[in-house]
PDB file of C-alpha atoms in Angstrom:
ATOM      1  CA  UNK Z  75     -23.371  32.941   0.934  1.00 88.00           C
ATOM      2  CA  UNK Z  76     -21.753  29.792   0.669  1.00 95.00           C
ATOM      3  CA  UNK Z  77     -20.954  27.944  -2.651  1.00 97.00           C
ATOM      4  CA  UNK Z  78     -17.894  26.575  -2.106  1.00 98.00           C
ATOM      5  CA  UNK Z  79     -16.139  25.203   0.713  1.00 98.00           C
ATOM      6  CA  UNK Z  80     -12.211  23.939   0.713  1.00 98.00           C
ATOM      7  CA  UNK Z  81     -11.087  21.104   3.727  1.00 97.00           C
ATOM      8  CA  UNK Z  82      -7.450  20.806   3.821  1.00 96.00           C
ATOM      9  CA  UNK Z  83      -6.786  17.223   4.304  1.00 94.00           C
ATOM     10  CA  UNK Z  84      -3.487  15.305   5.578  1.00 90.00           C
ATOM     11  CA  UNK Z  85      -5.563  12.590   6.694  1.00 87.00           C
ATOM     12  CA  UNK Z  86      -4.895  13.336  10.222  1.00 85.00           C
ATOM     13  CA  UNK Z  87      -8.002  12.344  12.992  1.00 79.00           C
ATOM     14  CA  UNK Z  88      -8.756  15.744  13.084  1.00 80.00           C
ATOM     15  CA  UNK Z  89     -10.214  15.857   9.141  1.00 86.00           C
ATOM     16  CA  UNK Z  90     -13.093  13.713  10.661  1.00 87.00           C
ATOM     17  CA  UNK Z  91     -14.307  16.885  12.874  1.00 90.00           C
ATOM     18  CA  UNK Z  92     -13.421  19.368  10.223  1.00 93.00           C
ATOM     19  CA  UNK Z  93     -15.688  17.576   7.888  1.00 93.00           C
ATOM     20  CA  UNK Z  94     -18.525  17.373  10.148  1.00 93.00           C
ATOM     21  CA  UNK Z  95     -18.822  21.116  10.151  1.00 95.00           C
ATOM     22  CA  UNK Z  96     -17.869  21.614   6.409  1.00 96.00           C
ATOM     23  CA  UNK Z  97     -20.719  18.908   5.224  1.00 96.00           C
ATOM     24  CA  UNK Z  98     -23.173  20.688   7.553  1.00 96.00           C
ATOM     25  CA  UNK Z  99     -22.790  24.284   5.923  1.00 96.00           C
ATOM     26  CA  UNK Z 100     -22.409  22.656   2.544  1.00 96.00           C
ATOM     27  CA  UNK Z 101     -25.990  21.006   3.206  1.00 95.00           C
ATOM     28  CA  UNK Z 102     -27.396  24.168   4.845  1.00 95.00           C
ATOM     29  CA  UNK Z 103     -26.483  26.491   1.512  1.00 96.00           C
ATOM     30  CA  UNK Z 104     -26.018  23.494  -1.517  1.00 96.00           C
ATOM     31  CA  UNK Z 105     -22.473  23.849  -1.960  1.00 97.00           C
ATOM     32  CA  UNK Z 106     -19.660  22.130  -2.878  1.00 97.00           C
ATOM     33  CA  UNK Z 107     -17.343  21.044  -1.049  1.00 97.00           C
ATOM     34  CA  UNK Z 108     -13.422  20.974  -2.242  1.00 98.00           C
ATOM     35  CA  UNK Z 109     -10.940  18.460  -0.517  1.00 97.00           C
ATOM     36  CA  UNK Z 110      -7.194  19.031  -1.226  1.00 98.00           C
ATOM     37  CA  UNK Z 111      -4.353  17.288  -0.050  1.00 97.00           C
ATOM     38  CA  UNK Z 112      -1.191  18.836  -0.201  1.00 97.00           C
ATOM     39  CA  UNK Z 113       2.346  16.961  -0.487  1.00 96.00           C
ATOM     40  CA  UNK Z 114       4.828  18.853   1.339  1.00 93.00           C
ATOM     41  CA  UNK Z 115       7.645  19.721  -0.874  1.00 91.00           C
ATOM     42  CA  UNK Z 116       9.813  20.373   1.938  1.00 91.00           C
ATOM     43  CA  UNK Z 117       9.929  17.213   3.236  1.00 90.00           C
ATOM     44  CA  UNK Z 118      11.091  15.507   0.254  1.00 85.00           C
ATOM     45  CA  UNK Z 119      13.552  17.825  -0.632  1.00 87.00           C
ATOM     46  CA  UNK Z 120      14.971  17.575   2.336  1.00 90.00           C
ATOM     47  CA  UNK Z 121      15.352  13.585   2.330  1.00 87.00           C
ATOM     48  CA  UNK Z 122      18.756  12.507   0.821  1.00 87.00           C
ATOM     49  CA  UNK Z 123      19.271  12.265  -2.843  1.00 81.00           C
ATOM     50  CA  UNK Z 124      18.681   8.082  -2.900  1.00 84.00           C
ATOM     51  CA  UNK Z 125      15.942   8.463  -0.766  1.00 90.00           C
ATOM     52  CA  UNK Z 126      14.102  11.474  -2.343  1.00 90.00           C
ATOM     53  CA  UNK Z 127      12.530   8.783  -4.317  1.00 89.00           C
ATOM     54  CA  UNK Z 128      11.002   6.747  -1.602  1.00 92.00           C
ATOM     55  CA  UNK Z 129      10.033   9.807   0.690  1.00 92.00           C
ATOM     56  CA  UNK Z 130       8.106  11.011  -2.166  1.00 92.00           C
ATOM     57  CA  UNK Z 131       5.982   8.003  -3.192  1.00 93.00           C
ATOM     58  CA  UNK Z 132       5.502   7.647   0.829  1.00 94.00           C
ATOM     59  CA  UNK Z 133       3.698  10.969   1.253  1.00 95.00           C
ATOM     60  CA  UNK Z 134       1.793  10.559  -2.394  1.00 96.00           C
ATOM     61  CA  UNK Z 135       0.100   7.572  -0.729  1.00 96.00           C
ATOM     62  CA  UNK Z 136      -0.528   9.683   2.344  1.00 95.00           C
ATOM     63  CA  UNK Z 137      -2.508  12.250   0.386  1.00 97.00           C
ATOM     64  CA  UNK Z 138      -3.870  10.063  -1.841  1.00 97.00           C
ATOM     65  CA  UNK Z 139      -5.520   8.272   1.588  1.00 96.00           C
ATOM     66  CA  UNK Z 140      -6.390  11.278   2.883  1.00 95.00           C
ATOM     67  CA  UNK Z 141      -8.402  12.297   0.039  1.00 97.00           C
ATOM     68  CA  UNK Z 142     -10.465   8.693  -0.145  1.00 96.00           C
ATOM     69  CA  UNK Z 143     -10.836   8.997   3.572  1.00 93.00           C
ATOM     70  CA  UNK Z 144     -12.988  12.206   2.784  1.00 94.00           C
ATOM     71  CA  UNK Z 145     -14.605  10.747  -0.005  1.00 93.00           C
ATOM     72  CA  UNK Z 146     -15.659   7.565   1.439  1.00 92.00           C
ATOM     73  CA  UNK Z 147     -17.062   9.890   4.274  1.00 90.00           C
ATOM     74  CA  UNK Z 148     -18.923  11.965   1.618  1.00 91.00           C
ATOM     75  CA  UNK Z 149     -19.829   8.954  -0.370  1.00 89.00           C
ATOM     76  CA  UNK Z 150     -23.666   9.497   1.212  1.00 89.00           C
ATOM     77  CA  UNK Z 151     -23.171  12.900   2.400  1.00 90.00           C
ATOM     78  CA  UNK Z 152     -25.465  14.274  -0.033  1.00 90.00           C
ATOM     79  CA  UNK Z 153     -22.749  17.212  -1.090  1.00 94.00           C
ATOM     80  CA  UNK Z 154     -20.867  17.925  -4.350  1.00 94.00           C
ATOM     81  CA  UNK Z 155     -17.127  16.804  -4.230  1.00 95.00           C
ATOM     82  CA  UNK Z 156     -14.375  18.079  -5.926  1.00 96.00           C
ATOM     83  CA  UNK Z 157     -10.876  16.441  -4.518  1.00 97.00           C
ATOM     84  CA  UNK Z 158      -6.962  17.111  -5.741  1.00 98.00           C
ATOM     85  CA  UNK Z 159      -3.681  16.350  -4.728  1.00 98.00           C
ATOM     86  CA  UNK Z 160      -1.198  18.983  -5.365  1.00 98.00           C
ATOM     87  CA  UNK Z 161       2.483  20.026  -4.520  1.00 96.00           C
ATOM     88  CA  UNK Z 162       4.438  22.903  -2.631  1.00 96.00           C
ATOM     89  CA  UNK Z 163       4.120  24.615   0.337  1.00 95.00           C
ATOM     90  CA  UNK Z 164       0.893  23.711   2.479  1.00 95.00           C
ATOM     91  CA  UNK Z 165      -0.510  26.682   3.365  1.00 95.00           C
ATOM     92  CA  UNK Z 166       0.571  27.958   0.078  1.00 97.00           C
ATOM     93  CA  UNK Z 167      -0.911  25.941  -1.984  1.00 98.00           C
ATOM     94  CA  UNK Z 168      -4.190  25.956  -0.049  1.00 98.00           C
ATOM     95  CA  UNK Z 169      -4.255  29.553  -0.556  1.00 98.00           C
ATOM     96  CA  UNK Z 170      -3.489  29.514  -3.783  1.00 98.00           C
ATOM     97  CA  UNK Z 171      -6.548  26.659  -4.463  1.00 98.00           C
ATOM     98  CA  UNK Z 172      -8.692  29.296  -2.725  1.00 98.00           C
ATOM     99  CA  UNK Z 173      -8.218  31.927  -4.942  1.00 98.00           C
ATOM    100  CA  UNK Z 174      -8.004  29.450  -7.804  1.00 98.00           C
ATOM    101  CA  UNK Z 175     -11.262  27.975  -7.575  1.00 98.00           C
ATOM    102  CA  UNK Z 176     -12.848  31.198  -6.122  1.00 97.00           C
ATOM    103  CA  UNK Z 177     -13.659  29.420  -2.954  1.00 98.00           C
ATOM    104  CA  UNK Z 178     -16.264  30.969  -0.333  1.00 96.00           C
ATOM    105  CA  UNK Z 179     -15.439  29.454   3.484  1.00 98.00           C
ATOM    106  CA  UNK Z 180     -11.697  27.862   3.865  1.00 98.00           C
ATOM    107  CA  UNK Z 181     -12.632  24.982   7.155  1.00 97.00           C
ATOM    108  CA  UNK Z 182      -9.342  23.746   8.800  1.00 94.00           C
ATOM    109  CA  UNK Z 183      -8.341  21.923  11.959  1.00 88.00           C
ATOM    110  CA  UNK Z 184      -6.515  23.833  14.503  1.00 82.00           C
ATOM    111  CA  UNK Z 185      -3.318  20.889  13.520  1.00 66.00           C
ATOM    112  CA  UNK Z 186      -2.452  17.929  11.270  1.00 52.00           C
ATOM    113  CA  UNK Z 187      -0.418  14.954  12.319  1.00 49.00           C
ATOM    114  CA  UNK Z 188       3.024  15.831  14.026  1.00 49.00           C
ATOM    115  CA  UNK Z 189       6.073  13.687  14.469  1.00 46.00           C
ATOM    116  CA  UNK Z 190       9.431  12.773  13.084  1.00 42.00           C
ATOM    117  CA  UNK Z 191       8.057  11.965   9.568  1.00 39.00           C
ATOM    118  CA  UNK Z 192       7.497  16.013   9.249  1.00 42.00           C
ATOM    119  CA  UNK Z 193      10.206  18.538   9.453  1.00 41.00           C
ATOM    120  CA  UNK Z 194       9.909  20.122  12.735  1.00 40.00           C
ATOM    121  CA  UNK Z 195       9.550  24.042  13.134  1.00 36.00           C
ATOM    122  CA  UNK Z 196       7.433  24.335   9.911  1.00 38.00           C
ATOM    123  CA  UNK Z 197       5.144  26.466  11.511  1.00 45.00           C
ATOM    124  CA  UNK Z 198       1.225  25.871  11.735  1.00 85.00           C
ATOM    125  CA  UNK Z 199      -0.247  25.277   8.430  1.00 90.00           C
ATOM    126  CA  UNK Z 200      -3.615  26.826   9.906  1.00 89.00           C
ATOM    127  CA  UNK Z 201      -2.056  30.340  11.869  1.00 90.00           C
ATOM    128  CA  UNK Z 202      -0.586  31.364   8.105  1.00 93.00           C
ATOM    129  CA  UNK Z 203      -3.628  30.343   6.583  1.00 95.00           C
ATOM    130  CA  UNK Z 204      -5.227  31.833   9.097  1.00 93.00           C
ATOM    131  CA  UNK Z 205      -3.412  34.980   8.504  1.00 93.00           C
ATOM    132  CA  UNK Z 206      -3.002  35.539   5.073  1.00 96.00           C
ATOM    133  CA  UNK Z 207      -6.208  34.468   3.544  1.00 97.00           C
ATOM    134  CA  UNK Z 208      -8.676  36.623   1.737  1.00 96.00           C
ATOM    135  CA  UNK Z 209     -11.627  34.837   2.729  1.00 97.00           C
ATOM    136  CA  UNK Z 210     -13.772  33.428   5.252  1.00 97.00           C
ATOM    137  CA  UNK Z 211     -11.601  30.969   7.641  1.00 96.00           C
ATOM    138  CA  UNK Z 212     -13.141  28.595   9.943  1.00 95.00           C
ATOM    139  CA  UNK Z 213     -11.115  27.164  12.465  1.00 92.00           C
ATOM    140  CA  UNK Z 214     -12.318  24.208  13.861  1.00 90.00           C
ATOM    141  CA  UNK Z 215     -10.663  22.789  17.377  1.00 84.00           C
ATOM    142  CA  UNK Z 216      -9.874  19.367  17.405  1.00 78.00           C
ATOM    143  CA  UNK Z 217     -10.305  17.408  20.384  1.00 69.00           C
ATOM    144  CA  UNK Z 218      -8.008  15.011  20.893  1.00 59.00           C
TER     145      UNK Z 218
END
């Protein structure tokens, strides 16, 4: 039922719970489990021309910690790991690694870190995935 399984991942607390559940259905039917990180386009276009630079290499670190957070917590999970940074659009992109790599179950947290480093009013990354995916969506609630 199950063969592959894509976690989002901005390295926000809430990846920690969303794993938990992915790992445990990836066990449960031997799949493998995809982690993507996705650097928001928007943000860095939006930063000032001198500081386009800086903004970007900022959030390239972020995603590149976000993906060894979930492979250091997969490191003896016992599950297949496939991991990539892209860029664009969030839920875009997460879509569009769905469909790409024919993915089975799409498990994301309810939210991802907020504040003034993000561009406010984006919209929830999880509601449009939510809502425009062709697949299997599990939402998991993080507790905060």
């Amino acid at each position: 039922m199950y063969d592959d399984i894509l976690v989002p991942t901005d390295g926000s607390d809430g990846t920690e719970q969303t794993l938990e559940h992915a790992v445990e259905i990836a066990r449960n039917h031997g799949a493998r489990l995809h982690a993507l990180s996705v650097v928001d386009r928007r943000v860095y276009l939006a930063a000032e021309g001198e500081e386009r630079e800086e903004v970007m290499a900022k959030l390239r670190g972020e995603a590149e910690d976000a993906i060894a957070l979930v492979e250091d917590r997969l490191a003896d999970a016992d599950v297949a790991v496939t991991a990539e940074i892209v860029d664009g659009t969030p839920h875009k992109e997460i879509l569009e690694y769905a469909e790409d790599a024919d993915v089975d179950l799409i498990a994301i947290g309810t939210h991802g870190r907020t504040g003034r480093d993000r561009l406010e009013n984006l919209g929830s990354v999880t509601e449009r995935v939510v809502e425009d995916a062709d697949r299997t969506v599990l939402v998991v609630s993080i507790d905060e």
